[in-house]
Structure formats: C-alpha cells, structure tokens
mmCIF file of C-alpha atoms in Angstrom:
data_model
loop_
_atom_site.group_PDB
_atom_site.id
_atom_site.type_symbol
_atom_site.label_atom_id
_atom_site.label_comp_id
_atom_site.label_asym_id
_atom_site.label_seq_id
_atom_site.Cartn_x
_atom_site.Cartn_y
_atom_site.Cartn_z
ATOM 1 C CA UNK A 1 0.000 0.000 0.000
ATOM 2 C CA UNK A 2 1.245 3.626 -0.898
ATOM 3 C CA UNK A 3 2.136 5.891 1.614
ATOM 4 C CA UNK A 4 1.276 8.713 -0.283
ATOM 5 C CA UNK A 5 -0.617 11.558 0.939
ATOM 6 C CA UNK A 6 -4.119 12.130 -0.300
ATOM 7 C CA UNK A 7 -6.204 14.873 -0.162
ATOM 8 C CA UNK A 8 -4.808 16.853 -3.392
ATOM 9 C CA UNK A 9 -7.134 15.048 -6.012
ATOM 10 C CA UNK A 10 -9.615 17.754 -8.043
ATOM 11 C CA UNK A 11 -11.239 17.501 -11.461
ATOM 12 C CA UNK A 12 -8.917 17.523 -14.121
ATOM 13 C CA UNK A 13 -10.259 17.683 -17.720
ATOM 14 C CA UNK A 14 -13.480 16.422 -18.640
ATOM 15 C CA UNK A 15 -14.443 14.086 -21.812
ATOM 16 C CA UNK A 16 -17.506 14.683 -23.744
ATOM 17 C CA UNK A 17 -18.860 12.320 -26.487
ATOM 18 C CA UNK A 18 -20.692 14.628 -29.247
ATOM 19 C CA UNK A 19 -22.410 13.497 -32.191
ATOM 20 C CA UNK A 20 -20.797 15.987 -34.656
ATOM 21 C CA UNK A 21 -16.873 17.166 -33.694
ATOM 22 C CA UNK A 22 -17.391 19.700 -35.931
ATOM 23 C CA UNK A 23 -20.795 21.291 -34.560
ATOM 24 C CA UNK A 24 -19.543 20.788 -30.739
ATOM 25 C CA UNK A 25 -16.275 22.250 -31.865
ATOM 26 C CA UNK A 26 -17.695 25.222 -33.426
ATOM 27 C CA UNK A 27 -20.227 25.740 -30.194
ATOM 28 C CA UNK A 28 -17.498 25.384 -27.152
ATOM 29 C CA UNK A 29 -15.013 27.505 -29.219
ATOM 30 C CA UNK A 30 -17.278 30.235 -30.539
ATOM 31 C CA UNK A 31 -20.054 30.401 -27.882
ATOM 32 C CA UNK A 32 -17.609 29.561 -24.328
ATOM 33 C CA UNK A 33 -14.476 30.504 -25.785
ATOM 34 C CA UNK A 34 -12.184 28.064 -25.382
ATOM 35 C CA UNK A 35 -9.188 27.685 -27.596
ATOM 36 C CA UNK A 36 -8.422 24.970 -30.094
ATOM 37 C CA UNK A 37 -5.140 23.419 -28.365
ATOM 38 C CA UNK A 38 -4.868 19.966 -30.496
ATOM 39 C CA UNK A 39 -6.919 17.560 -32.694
ATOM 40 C CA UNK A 40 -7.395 14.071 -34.182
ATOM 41 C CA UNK A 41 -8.657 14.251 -37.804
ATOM 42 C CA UNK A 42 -8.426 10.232 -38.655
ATOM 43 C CA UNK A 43 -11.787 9.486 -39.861
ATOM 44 C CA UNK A 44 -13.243 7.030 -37.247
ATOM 45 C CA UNK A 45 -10.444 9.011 -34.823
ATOM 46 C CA UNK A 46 -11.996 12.261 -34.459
ATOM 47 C CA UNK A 47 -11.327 14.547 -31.370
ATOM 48 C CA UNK A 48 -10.781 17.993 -30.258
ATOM 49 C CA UNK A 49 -8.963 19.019 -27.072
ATOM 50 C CA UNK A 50 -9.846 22.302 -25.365
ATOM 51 C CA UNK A 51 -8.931 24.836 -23.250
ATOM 52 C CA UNK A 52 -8.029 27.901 -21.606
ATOM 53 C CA UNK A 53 -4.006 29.620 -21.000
ATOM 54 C CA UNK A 54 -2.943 26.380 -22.578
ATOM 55 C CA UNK A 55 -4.462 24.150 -20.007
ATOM 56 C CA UNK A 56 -6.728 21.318 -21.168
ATOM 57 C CA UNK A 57 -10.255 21.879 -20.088
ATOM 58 C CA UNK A 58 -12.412 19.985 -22.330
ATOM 59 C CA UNK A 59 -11.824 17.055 -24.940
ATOM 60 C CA UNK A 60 -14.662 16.076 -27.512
ATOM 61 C CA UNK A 61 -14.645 12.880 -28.822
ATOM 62 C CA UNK A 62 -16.762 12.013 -31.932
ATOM 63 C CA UNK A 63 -18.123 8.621 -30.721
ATOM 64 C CA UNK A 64 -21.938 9.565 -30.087
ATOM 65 C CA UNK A 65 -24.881 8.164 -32.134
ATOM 66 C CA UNK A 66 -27.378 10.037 -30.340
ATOM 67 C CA UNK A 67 -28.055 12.945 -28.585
ATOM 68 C CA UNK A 68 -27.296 13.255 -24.594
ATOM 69 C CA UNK A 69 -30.144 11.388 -22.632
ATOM 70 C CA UNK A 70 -30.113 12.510 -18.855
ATOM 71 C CA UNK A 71 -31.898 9.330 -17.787
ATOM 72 C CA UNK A 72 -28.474 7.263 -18.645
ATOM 73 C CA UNK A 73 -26.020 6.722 -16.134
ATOM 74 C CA UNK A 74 -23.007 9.206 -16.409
ATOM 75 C CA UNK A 75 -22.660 12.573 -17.017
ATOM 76 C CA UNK A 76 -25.517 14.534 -14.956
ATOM 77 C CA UNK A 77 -24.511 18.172 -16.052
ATOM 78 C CA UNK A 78 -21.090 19.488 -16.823
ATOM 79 C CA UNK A 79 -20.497 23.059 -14.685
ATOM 80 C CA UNK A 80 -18.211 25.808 -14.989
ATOM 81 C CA UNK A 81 -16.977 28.375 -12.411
ATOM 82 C CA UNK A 82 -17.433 31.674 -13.708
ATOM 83 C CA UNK A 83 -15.412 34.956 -11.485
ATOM 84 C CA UNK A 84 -18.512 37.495 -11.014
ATOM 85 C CA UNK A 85 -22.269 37.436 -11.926
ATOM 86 C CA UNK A 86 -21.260 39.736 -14.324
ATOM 87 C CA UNK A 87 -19.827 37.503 -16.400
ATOM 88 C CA UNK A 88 -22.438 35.088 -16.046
ATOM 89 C CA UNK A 89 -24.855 37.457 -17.667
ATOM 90 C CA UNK A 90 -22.344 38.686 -20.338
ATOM 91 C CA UNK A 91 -22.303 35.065 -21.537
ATOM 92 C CA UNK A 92 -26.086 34.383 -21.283
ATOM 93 C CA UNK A 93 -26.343 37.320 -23.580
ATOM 94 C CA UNK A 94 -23.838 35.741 -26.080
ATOM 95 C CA UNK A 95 -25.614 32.387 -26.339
ATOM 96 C CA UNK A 96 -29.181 34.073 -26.406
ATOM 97 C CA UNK A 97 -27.637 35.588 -29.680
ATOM 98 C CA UNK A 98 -26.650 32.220 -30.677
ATOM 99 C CA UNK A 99 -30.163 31.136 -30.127
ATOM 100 C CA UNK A 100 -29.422 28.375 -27.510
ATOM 101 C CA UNK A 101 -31.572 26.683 -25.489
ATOM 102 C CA UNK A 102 -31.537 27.537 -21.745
ATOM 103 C CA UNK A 103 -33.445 25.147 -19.024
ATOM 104 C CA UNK A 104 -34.580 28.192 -16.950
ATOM 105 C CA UNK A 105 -35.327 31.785 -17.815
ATOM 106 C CA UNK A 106 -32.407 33.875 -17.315
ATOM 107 C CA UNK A 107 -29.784 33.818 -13.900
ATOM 108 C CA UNK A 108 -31.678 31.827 -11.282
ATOM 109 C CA UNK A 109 -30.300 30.628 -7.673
ATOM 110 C CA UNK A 110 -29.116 27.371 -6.963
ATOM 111 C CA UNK A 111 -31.680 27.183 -3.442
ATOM 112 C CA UNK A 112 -34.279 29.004 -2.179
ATOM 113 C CA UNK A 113 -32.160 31.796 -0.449
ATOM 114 C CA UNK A 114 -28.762 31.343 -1.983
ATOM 115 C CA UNK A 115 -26.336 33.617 -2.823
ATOM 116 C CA UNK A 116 -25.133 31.203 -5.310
ATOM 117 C CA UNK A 117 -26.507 30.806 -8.917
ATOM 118 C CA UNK A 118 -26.226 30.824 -12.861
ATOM 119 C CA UNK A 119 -27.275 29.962 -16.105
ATOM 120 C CA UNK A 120 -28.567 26.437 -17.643
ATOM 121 C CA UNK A 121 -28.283 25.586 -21.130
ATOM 122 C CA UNK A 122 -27.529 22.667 -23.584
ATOM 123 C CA UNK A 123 -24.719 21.973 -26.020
ATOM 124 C CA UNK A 124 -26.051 20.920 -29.271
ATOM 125 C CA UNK A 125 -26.461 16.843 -28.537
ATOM 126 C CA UNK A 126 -28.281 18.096 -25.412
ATOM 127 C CA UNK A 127 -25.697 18.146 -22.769
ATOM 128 C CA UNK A 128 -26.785 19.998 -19.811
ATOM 129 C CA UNK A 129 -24.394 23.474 -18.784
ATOM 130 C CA UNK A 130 -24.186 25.531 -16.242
ATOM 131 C CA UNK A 131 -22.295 28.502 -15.611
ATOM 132 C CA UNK A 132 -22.677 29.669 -11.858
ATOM 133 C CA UNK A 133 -20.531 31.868 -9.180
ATOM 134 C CA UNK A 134 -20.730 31.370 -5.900
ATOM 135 C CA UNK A 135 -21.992 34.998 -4.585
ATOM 136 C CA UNK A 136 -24.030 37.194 -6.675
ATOM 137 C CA UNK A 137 -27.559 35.539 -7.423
ATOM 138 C CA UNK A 138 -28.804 36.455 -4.532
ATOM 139 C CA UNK A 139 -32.767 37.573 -5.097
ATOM 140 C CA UNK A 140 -32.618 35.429 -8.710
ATOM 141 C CA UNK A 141 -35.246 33.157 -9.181
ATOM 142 C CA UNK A 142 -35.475 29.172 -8.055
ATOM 143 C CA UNK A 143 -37.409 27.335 -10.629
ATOM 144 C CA UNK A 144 -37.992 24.463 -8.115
ATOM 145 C CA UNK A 145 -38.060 25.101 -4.367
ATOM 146 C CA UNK A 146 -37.666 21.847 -2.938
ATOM 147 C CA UNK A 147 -34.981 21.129 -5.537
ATOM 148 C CA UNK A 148 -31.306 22.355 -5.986
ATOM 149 C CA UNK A 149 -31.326 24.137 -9.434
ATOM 150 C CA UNK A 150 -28.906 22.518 -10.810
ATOM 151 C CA UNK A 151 -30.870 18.724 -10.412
ATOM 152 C CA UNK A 152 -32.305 20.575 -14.154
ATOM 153 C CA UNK A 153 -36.020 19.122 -12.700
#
C-alpha cells in the first residue's frame, strides 16, 4: 500500500462524447471561448482538445450516435466556475444571440435563499451546462423550491 498523501485530487479535464466534432467544436469555441489546443482528424479518430491559458479543459470525442439522454447513467450536467455574476450574464447574452436553449429563464439561484446561482443551457447533442458563481444571485429566481437548481427538474 502507498504511503502517499491524499487529499490533493480535483477535477482535471473532462471528456464529452458529441455526435458531430465539428458542430460541438464550433459551439465550445465560438459560444464559451475556449481555444483549439490539439486535434485528431483520422476518420473514425476524431477529437478535439480544449482549453483555456494552454491548459486542457475539455476534450470532444466524436463517438456519439445520439443525442445526450439525462436518464443514462453518467454525465448529470457538466459546470463551470465563472469569477462574477457579471460575467455570467455577459455570456447568457452571447448564447441568447446564438439562439441556444436555456433550461430556466435567465440567472436563477441554486436554493431558495442562496447567494449562489447561474445559467442552464444545452450543447447541441443536449448536454446539460451551467455557468454559476458562488456569490451574486442572490434575489434570482429558483425554478424548483424543494430542488437544488442545478438537479435541471
């Protein structure tokens, strides 16, 4: 047995299976702005790796035949951290002009009472986002109030 210490473990990048690299590419790069920082074009091989300051965020993998179903065990919602409410509602405005679909109407509260909150959308194949801060929703909306928001009920 190791006798290393623990405790230093966090999320490192996350893996998404889309349906169409190109259309997932197009929609993380354009719409959340992360950068292009590698990519597998071998037909049957296709991928895209993703991130910010040249550290690997996100990696799409064309292996998908379907769209995202929530009721399948796995990925429940993928969330990002976002530094002020401000920039929550700077990017809800630029995927509103991208015409995506949101869960809830606008910034919303992750509880009844929090200070915490964000926005819920899809990704084209359907995969549930959120982009939240911890301080700054207070007074939004709670779509459900004996749910946490981001349960998408």
């Amino acid at each position: 047995m190791s006798t290393a210490t623990t405790g230093t473990l966090r999320t490192g990048h996350i893996g998404l299976n889309v349906t169409d690299l190109d259309r997932s590419l197009a929609f993380y790069r354009d719409a959340l702005g992360f950068a292009l920082l590698g990519e597998g074009k071998e037909e049957g091989r296709r991928f895209a790796f993703l991130g910010r300051d040249g550290e690997l965020v996100l990696t799409l993998w064309q292996q998908a035949e379907g769209p995202y179903r929530p009721q399948a065990a796995g990925l429940h919602h993928l969330a990002f951290s976002a530094g002020a409410i401000e920039e929550v509602r700077a990017y809800e405005e630029r995927l509103r002009g991208l015409g995506v679909e949101f869960a809830y109407e606008g910034v919303v509260a992750h509880r009844e009472g929090a200070a915490s909150g964000g926005i819920f959308f899809h990704d084209p194949d359907g995969t549930r986002l959120e982009i939240s801060v911890p301080t700054g929703a207070q007074g939004a909306p709670v779509p459900t109030a004996a749910a946490p928001t981001c349960g998408f009920f």
